[in-house]
mmCIF file of C-alpha atoms in Angstrom:
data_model
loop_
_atom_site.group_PDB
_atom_site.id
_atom_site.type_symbol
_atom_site.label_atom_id
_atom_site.label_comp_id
_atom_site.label_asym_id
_atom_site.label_seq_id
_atom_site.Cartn_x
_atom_site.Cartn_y
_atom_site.Cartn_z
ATOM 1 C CA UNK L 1 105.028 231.345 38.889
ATOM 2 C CA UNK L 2 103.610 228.265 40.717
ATOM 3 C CA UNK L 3 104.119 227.710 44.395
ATOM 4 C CA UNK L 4 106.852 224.981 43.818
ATOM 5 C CA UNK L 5 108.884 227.469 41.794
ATOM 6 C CA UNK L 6 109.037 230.067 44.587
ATOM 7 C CA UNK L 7 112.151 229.643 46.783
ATOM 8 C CA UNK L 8 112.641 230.661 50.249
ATOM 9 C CA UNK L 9 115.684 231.794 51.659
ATOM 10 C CA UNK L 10 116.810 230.076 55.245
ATOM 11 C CA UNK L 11 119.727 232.166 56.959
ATOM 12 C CA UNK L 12 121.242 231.049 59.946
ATOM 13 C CA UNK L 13 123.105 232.996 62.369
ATOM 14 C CA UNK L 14 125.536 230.484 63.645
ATOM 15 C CA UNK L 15 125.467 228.951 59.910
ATOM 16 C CA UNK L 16 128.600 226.489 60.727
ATOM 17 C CA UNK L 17 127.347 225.306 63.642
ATOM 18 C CA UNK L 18 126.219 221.871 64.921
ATOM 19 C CA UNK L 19 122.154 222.632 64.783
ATOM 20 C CA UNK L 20 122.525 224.866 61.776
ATOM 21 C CA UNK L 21 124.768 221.831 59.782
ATOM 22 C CA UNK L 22 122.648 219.405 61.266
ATOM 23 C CA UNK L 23 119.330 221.253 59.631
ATOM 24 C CA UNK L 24 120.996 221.847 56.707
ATOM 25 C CA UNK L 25 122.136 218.322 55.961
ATOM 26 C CA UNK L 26 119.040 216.819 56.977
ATOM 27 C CA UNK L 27 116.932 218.818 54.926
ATOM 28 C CA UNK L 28 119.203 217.829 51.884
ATOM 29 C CA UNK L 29 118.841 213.993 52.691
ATOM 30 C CA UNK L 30 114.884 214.291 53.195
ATOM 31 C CA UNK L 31 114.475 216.321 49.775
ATOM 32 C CA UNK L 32 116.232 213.565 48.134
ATOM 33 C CA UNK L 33 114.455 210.733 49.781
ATOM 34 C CA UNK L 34 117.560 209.469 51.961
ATOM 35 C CA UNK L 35 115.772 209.546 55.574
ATOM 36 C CA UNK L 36 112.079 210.303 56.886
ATOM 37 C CA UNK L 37 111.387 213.171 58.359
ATOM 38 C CA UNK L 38 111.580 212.288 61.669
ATOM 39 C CA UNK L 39 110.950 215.070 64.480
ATOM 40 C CA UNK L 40 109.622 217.407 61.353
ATOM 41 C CA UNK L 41 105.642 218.323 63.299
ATOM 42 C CA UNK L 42 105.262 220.083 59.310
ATOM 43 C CA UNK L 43 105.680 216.323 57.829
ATOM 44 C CA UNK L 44 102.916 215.041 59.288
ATOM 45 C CA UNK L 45 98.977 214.982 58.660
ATOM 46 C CA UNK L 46 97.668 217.954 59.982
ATOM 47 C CA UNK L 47 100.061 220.591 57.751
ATOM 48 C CA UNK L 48 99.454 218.986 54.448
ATOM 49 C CA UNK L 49 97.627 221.788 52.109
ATOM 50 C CA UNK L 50 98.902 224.559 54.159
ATOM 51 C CA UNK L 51 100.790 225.781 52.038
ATOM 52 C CA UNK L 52 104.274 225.550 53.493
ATOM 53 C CA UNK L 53 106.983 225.805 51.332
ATOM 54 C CA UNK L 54 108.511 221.996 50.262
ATOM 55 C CA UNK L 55 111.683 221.349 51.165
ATOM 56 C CA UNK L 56 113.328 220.923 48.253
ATOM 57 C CA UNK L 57 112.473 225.017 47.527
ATOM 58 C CA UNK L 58 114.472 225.761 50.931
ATOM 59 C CA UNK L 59 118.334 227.713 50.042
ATOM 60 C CA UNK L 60 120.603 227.877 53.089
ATOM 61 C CA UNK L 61 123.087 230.339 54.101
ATOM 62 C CA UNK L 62 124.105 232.446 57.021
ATOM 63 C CA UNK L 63 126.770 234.526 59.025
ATOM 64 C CA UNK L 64 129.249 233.120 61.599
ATOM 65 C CA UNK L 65 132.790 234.086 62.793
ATOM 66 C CA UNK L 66 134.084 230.474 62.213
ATOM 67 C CA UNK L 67 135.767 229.375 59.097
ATOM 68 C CA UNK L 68 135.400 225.446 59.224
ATOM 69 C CA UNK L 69 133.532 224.558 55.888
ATOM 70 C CA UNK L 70 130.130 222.831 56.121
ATOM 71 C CA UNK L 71 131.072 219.637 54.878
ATOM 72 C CA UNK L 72 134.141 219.314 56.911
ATOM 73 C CA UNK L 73 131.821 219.466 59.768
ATOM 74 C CA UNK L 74 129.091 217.309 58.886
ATOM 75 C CA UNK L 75 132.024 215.134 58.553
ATOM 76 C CA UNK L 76 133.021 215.638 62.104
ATOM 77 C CA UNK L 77 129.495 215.181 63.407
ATOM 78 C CA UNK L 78 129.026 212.168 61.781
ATOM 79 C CA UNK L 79 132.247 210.902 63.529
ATOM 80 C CA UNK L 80 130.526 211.712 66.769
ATOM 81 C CA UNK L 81 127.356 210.190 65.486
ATOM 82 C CA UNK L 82 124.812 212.591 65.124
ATOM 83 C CA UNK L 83 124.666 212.079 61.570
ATOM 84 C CA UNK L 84 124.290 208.600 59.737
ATOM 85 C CA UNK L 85 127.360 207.293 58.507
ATOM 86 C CA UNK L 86 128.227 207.970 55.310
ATOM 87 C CA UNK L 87 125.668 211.370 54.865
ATOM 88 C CA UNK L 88 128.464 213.930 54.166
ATOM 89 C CA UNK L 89 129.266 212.393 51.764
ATOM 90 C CA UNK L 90 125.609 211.783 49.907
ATOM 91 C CA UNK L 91 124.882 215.757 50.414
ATOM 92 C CA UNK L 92 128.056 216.942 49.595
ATOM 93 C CA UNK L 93 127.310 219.120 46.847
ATOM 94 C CA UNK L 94 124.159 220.349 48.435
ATOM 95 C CA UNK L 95 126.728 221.381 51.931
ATOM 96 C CA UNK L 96 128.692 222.867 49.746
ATOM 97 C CA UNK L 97 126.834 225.017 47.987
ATOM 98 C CA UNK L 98 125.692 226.151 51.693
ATOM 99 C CA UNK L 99 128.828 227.010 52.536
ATOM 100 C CA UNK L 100 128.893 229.403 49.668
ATOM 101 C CA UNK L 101 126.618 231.001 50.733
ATOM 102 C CA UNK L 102 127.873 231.762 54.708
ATOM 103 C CA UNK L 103 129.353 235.583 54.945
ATOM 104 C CA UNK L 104 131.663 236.288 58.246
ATOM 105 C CA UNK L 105 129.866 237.706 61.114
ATOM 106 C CA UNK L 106 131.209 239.706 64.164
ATOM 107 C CA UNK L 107 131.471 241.789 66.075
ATOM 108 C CA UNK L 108 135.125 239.737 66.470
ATOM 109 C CA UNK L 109 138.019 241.239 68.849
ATOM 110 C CA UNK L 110 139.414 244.139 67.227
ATOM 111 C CA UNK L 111 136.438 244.835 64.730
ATOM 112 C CA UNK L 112 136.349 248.670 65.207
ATOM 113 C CA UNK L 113 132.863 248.666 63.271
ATOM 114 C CA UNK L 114 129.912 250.786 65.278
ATOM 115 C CA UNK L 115 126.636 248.809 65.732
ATOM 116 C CA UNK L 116 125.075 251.132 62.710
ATOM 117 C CA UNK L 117 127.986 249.917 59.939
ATOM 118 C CA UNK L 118 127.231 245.870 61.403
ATOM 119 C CA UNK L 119 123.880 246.176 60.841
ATOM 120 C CA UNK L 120 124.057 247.146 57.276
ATOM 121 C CA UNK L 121 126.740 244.905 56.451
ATOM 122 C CA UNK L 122 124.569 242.162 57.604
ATOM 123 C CA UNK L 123 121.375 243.629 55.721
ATOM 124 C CA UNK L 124 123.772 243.883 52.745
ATOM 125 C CA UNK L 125 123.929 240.257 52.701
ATOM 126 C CA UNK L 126 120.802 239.423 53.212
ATOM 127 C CA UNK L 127 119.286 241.485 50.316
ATOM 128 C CA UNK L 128 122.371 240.224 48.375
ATOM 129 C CA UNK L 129 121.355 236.337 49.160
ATOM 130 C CA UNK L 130 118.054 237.632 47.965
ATOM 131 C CA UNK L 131 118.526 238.961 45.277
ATOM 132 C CA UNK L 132 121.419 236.181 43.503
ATOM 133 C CA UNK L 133 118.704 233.263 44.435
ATOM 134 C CA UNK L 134 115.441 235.288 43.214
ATOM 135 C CA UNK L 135 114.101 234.469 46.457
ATOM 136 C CA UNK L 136 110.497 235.167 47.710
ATOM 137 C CA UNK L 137 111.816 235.996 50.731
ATOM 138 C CA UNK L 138 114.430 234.965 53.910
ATOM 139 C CA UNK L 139 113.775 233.626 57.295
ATOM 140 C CA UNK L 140 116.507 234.995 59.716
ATOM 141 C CA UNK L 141 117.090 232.015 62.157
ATOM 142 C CA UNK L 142 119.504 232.377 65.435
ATOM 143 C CA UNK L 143 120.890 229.411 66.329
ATOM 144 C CA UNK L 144 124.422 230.570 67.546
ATOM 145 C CA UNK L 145 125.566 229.692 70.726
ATOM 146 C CA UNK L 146 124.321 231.233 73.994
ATOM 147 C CA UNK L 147 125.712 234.658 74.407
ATOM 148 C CA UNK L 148 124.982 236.244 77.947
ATOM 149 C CA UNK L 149 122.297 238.829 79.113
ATOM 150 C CA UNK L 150 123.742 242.225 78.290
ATOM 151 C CA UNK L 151 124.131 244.401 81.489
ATOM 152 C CA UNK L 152 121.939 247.589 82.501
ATOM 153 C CA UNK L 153 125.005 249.900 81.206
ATOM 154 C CA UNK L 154 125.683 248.138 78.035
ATOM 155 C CA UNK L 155 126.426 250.875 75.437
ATOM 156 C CA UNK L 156 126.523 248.614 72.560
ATOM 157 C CA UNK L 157 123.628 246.026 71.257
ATOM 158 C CA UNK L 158 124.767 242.577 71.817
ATOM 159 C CA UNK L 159 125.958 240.643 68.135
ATOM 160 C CA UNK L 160 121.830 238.915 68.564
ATOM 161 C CA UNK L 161 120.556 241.905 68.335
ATOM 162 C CA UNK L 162 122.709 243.132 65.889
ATOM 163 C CA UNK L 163 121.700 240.178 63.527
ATOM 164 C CA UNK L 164 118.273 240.663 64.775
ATOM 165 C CA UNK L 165 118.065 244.158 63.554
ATOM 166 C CA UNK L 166 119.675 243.361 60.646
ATOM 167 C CA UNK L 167 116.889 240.841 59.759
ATOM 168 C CA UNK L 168 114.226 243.707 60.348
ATOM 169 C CA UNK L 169 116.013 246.443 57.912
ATOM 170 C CA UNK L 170 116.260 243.712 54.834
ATOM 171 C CA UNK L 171 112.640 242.784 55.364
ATOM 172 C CA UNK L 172 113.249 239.211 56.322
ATOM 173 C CA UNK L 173 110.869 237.477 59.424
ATOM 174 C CA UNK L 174 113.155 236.317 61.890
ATOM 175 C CA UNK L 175 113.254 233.688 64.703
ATOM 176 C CA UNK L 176 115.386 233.501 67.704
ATOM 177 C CA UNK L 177 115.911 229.663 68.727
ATOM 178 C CA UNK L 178 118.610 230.417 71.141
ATOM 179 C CA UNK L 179 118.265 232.201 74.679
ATOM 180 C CA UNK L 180 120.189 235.503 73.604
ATOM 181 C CA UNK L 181 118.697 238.830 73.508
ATOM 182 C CA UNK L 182 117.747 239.019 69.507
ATOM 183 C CA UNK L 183 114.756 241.229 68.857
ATOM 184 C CA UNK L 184 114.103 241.767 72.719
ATOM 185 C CA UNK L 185 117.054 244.604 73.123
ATOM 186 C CA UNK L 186 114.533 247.616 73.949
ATOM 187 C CA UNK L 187 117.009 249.774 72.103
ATOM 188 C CA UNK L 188 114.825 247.884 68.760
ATOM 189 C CA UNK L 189 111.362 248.154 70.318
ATOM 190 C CA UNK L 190 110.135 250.511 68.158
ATOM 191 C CA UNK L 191 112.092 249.010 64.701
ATOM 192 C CA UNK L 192 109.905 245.401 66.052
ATOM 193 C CA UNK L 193 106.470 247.215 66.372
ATOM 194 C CA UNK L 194 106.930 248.974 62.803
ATOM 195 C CA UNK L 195 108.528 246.581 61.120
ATOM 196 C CA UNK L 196 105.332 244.333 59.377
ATOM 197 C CA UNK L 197 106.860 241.432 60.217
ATOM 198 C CA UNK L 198 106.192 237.788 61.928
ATOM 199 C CA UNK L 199 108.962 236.764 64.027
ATOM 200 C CA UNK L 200 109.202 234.178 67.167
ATOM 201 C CA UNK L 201 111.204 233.350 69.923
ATOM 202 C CA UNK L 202 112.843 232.809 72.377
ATOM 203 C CA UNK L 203 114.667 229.989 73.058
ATOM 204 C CA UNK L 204 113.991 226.598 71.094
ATOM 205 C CA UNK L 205 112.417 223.809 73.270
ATOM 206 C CA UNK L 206 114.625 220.323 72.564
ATOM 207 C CA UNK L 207 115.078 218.139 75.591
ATOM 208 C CA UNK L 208 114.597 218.921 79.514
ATOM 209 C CA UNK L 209 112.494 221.451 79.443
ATOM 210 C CA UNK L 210 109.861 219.801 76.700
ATOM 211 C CA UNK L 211 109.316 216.960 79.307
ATOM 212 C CA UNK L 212 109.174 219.900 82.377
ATOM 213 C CA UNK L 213 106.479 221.136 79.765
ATOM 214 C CA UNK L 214 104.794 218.066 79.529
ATOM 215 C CA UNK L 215 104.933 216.723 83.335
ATOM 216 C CA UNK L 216 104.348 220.174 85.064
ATOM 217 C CA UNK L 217 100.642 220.166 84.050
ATOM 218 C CA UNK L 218 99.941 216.508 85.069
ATOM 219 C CA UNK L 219 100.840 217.596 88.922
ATOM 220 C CA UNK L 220 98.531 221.244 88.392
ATOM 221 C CA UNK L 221 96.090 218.352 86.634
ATOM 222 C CA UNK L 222 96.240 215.406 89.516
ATOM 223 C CA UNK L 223 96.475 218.230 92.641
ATOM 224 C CA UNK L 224 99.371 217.287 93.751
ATOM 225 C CA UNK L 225 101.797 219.800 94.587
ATOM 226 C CA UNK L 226 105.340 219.745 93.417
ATOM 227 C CA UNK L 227 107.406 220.643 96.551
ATOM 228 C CA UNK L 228 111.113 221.154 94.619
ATOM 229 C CA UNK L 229 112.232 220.540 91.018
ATOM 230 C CA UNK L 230 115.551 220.501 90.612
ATOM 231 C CA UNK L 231 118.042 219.266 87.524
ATOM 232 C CA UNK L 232 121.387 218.719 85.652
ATOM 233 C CA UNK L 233 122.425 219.161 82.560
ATOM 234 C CA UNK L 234 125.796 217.309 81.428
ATOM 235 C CA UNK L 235 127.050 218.230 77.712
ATOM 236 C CA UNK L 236 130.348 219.162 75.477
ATOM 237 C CA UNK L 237 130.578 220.280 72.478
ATOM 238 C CA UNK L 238 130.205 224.092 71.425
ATOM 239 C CA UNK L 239 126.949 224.286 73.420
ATOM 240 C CA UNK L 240 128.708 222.889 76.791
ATOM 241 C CA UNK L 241 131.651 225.570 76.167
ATOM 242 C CA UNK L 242 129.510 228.731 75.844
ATOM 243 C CA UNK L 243 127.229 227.631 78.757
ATOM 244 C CA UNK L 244 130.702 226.944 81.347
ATOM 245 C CA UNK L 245 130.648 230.611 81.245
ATOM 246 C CA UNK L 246 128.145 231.359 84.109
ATOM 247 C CA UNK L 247 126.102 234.555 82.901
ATOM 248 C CA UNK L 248 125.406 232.855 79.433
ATOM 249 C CA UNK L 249 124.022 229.585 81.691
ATOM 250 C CA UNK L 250 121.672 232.144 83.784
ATOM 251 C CA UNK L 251 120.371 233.286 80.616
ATOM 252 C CA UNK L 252 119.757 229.389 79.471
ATOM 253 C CA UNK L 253 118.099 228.938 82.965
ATOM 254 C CA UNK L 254 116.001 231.230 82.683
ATOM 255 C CA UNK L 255 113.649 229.948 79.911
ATOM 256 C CA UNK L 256 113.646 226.462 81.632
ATOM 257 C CA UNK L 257 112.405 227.639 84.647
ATOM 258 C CA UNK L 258 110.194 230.099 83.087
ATOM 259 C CA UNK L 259 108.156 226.640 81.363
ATOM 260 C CA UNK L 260 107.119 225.581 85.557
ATOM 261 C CA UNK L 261 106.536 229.274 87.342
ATOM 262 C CA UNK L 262 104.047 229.295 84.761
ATOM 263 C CA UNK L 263 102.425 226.065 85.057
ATOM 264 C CA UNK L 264 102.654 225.456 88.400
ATOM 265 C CA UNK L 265 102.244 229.308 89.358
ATOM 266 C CA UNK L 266 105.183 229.997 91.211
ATOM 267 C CA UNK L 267 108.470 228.692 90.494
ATOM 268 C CA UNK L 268 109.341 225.841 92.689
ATOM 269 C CA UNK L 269 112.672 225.357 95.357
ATOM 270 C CA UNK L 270 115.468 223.308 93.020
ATOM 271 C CA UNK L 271 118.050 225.033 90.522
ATOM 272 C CA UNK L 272 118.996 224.174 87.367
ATOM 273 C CA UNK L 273 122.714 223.423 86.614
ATOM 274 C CA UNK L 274 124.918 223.331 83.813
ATOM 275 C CA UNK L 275 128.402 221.038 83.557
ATOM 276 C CA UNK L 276 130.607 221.317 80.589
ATOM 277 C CA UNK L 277 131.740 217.904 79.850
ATOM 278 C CA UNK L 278 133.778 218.085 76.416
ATOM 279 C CA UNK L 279 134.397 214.407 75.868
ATOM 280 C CA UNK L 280 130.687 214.235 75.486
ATOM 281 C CA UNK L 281 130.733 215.934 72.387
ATOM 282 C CA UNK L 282 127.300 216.920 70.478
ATOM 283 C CA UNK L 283 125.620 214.612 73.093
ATOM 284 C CA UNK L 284 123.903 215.858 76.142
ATOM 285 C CA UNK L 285 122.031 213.924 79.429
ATOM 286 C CA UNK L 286 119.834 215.978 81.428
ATOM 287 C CA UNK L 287 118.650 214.236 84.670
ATOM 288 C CA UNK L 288 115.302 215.560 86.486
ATOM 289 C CA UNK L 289 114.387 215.061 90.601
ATOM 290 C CA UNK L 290 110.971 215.955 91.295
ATOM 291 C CA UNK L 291 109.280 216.369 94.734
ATOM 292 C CA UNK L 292 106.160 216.474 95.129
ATOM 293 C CA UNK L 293 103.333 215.525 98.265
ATOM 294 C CA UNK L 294 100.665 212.636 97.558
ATOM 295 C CA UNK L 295 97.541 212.330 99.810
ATOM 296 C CA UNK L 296 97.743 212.653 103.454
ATOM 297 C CA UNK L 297 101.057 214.441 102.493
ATOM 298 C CA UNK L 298 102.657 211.701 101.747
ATOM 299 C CA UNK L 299 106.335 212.100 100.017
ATOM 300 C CA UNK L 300 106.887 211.130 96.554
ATOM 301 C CA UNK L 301 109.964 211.426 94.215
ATOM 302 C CA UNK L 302 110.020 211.202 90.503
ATOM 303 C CA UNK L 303 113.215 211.279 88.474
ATOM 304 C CA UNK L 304 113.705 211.483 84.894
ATOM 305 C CA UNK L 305 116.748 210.733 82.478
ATOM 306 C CA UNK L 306 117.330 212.394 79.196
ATOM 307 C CA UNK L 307 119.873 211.182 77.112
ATOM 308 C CA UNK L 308 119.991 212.722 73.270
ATOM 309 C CA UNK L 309 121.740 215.149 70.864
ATOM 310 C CA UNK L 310 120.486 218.529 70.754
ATOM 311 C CA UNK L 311 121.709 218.683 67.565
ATOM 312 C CA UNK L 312 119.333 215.912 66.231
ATOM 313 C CA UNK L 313 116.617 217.352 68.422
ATOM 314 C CA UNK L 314 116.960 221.095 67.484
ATOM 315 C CA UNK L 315 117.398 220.500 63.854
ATOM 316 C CA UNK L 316 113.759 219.578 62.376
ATOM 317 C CA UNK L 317 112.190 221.803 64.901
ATOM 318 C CA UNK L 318 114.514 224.472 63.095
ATOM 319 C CA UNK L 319 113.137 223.773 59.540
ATOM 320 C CA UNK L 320 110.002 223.822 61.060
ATOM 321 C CA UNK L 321 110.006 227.115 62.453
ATOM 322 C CA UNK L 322 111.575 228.073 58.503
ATOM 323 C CA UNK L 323 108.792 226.545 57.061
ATOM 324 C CA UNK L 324 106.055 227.974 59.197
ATOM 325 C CA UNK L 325 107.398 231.921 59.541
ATOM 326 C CA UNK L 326 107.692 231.809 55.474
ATOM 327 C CA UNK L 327 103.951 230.658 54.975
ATOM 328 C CA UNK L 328 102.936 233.426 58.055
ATOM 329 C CA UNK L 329 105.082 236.208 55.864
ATOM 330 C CA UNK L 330 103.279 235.294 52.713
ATOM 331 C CA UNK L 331 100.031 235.479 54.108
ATOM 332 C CA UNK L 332 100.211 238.897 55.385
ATOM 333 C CA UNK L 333 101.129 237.956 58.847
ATOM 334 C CA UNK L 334 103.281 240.687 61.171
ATOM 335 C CA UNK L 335 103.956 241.055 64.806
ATOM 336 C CA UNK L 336 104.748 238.174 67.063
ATOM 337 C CA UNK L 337 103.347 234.697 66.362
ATOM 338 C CA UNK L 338 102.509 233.138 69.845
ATOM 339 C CA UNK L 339 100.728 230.523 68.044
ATOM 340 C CA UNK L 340 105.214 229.011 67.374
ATOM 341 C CA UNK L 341 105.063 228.955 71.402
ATOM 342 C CA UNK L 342 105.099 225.314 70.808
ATOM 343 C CA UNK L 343 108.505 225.093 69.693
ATOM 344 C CA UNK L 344 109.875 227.544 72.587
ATOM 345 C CA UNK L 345 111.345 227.606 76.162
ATOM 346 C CA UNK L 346 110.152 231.170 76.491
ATOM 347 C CA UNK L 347 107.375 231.928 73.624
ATOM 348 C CA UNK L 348 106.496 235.278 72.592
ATOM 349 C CA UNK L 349 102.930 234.980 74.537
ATOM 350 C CA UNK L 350 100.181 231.676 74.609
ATOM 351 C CA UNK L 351 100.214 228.546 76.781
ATOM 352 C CA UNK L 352 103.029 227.327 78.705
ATOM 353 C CA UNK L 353 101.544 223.336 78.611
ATOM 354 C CA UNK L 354 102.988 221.824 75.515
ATOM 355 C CA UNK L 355 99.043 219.933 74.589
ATOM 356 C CA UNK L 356 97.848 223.793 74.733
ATOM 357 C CA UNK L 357 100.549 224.986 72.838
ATOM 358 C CA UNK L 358 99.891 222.025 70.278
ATOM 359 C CA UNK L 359 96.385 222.901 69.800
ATOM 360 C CA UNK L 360 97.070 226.339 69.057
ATOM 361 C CA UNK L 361 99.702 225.305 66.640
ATOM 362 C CA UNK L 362 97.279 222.928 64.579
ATOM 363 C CA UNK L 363 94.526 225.875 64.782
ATOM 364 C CA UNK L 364 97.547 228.079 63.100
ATOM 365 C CA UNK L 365 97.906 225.170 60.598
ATOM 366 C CA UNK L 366 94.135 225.764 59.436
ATOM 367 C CA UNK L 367 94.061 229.789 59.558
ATOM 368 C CA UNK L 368 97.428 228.987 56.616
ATOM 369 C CA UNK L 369 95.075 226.904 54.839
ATOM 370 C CA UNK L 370 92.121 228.947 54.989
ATOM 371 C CA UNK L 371 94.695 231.579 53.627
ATOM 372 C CA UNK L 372 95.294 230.108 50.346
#
């Protein structure tokens, strides 16, 4: 069988949502040659001739508890404009067949299921996906919406973990692009470090916190210390619903200021907040105020504005991150892969300065070519 013949399974959790449409979409419109692949880091230069899988060998499906059909919402994104006019309709089939492919997921309210029957009802899928497609194998990708940090007397896995697990028993590397708990539950510590497989996480890095990644080291860099950093989020949309609820916004917060204690070696005075604003839809703006002291301690203030669609932003990073954990699986690759750090708020180990991160990304993008 030659490499272009071998398809790889992509299954989202959260397979009818905005990023998860969004990927799935635009990976339909690049394959055909309707758009570039803009935001795709696996596009460019540097990854050609590592053997990634092409996107056109790429077959979508998923879990989620919703029941609104893919192409009904591409249709409503591209209303809100995060995709081009006129796309739903030019990937139709290709949503469609998607949407086949998406099995319900739960826990929902009255599911009297124990976390041992969920777990292999999800792993049923997956090895059912599998098997129908004659895949090589599945990347398990989390892109649901923000659940909160389970308590210290939780006596049931939260539904990431659940998924998570599930991933692990069908044999399928798995990322986590969202902050939820996933594979980081201790109750699965010892199904991660026996499991053989890649996986990476947490949290994927999109907007405010990839320019926090990207000015933090130019104050370490210049000496000048950064007094208070403090921001504001403003979005709608699923995303802006889940994250009104204040425990799932602490564990969002977390990974962003993670990305500065890092750099700057102690997290700074300044909070990050969340607003739910629904008539903002898929859209988000994220504003930054920086203090910092100049020489002879004088005061200086820098402010940022970031005004985009997560959606857009998170999408190409997510068939990245399919792309890349497929090529680690088929070369052998287990544990986790702190060389993906790049793409996350709160990576499994490596750099916290996005040109480090980089760097250790391209060097991952040789050791997969070496590999062939």
């Amino acid at each position: 069988m030659t490499a272009h013949a071998v398809r790889t399974g992509v299954w989202f959790i959260g397979a009818r949502g905005s990023v998860a449409t969004t990927a799935t979409a635009g990976c339909a419109a690049i394959a055909a040659g309707l758009h570039p692949a803009t935001g795709m880091v696996t596009e460019t230069p540097p990854f050609a001739d590592s053997g990634l899988p092409p996107l056109t060998s790429l077959v979508f499906g998923g879990h989620d508890t919703i029941d609104c059909p893919l192409p009904k919402r591409a249709e409503a994104l591209a209303a809100g404009e995060v995709l081009p006019y006129g796309l739903p309709s030019a990937v139709r089939a290709e949503l469609a067949a998607a949407d086949a492919e998406i099995r319900p997921g739960g826990p929902l309210p009255g599911d009297t299921r124990s976390d041992e029957e969920l777990i292999t009802a999800f792993a049923a899928d997956l090895d059912d996906f599998a098997r129908r497609h004659a895949l090589a194998r599945t990347v398990v990708i989390n892109v649901a919406s923000t659940e909160p940090a389970p308590g210290e007397d939780a006596t049931r896995l939260p539904a990431s973990s659940l998924y998570a697990a599930a991933a692990l028993r069908a044999g399928c590397p798995y990322v986590n692009f969202t902050p939820s708990t996933g594979l980081r539950s201790p109750a699965l510590q010892d199904a991660v470090d026996s499991c053989g497989l890649p996986h990476a996480g947490r949290d994927g890095k999109t907007g405010q916190t990839l320019l926090r990644s990207v000015l933090a080291p130019m104050f370490v860099q210049r000496a000048l210390p950064v007094r208070a950093w403090s921001g504001t989020n403003l979005l709608g949309g699923g995303d802006g619903a889940a994250l009104a609820d204040p425990a799932a916004a602490a564990a969002k917060n977390a990974g962003k200021e993670r990305v500065l204690a890092d750099t700057l070696g102690a997290a700074p005075e300044g909070e990050v907040h969340i607003d739910d604003v629904p008539a903002m839809g898929d859209w988000k703006t994220a504003w930054d105020h920086i203090a910092f002291d100049g020489f002879l301690g004088s005061r200086m203030i820098l402010q940022t504005i970031w005004q985009g669609c997560d959606s857009a932003l998170a999408a190409p990073l997510v068939l990245d991150l399919a792309r890349l954990m497929a090529r680690a699986h088929e070369s052998g690759l287990t544990g986790a892969r702190p060389e993906l750090g790049f793409y996350f708020k709160d990576p499994d180990g490596g750099p916290a300065a996005l040109s480090e991160q980089y760097a250790v990304l391209l060097a991952f993008a040789e050791r997969l070519r070496a590999a062939l």
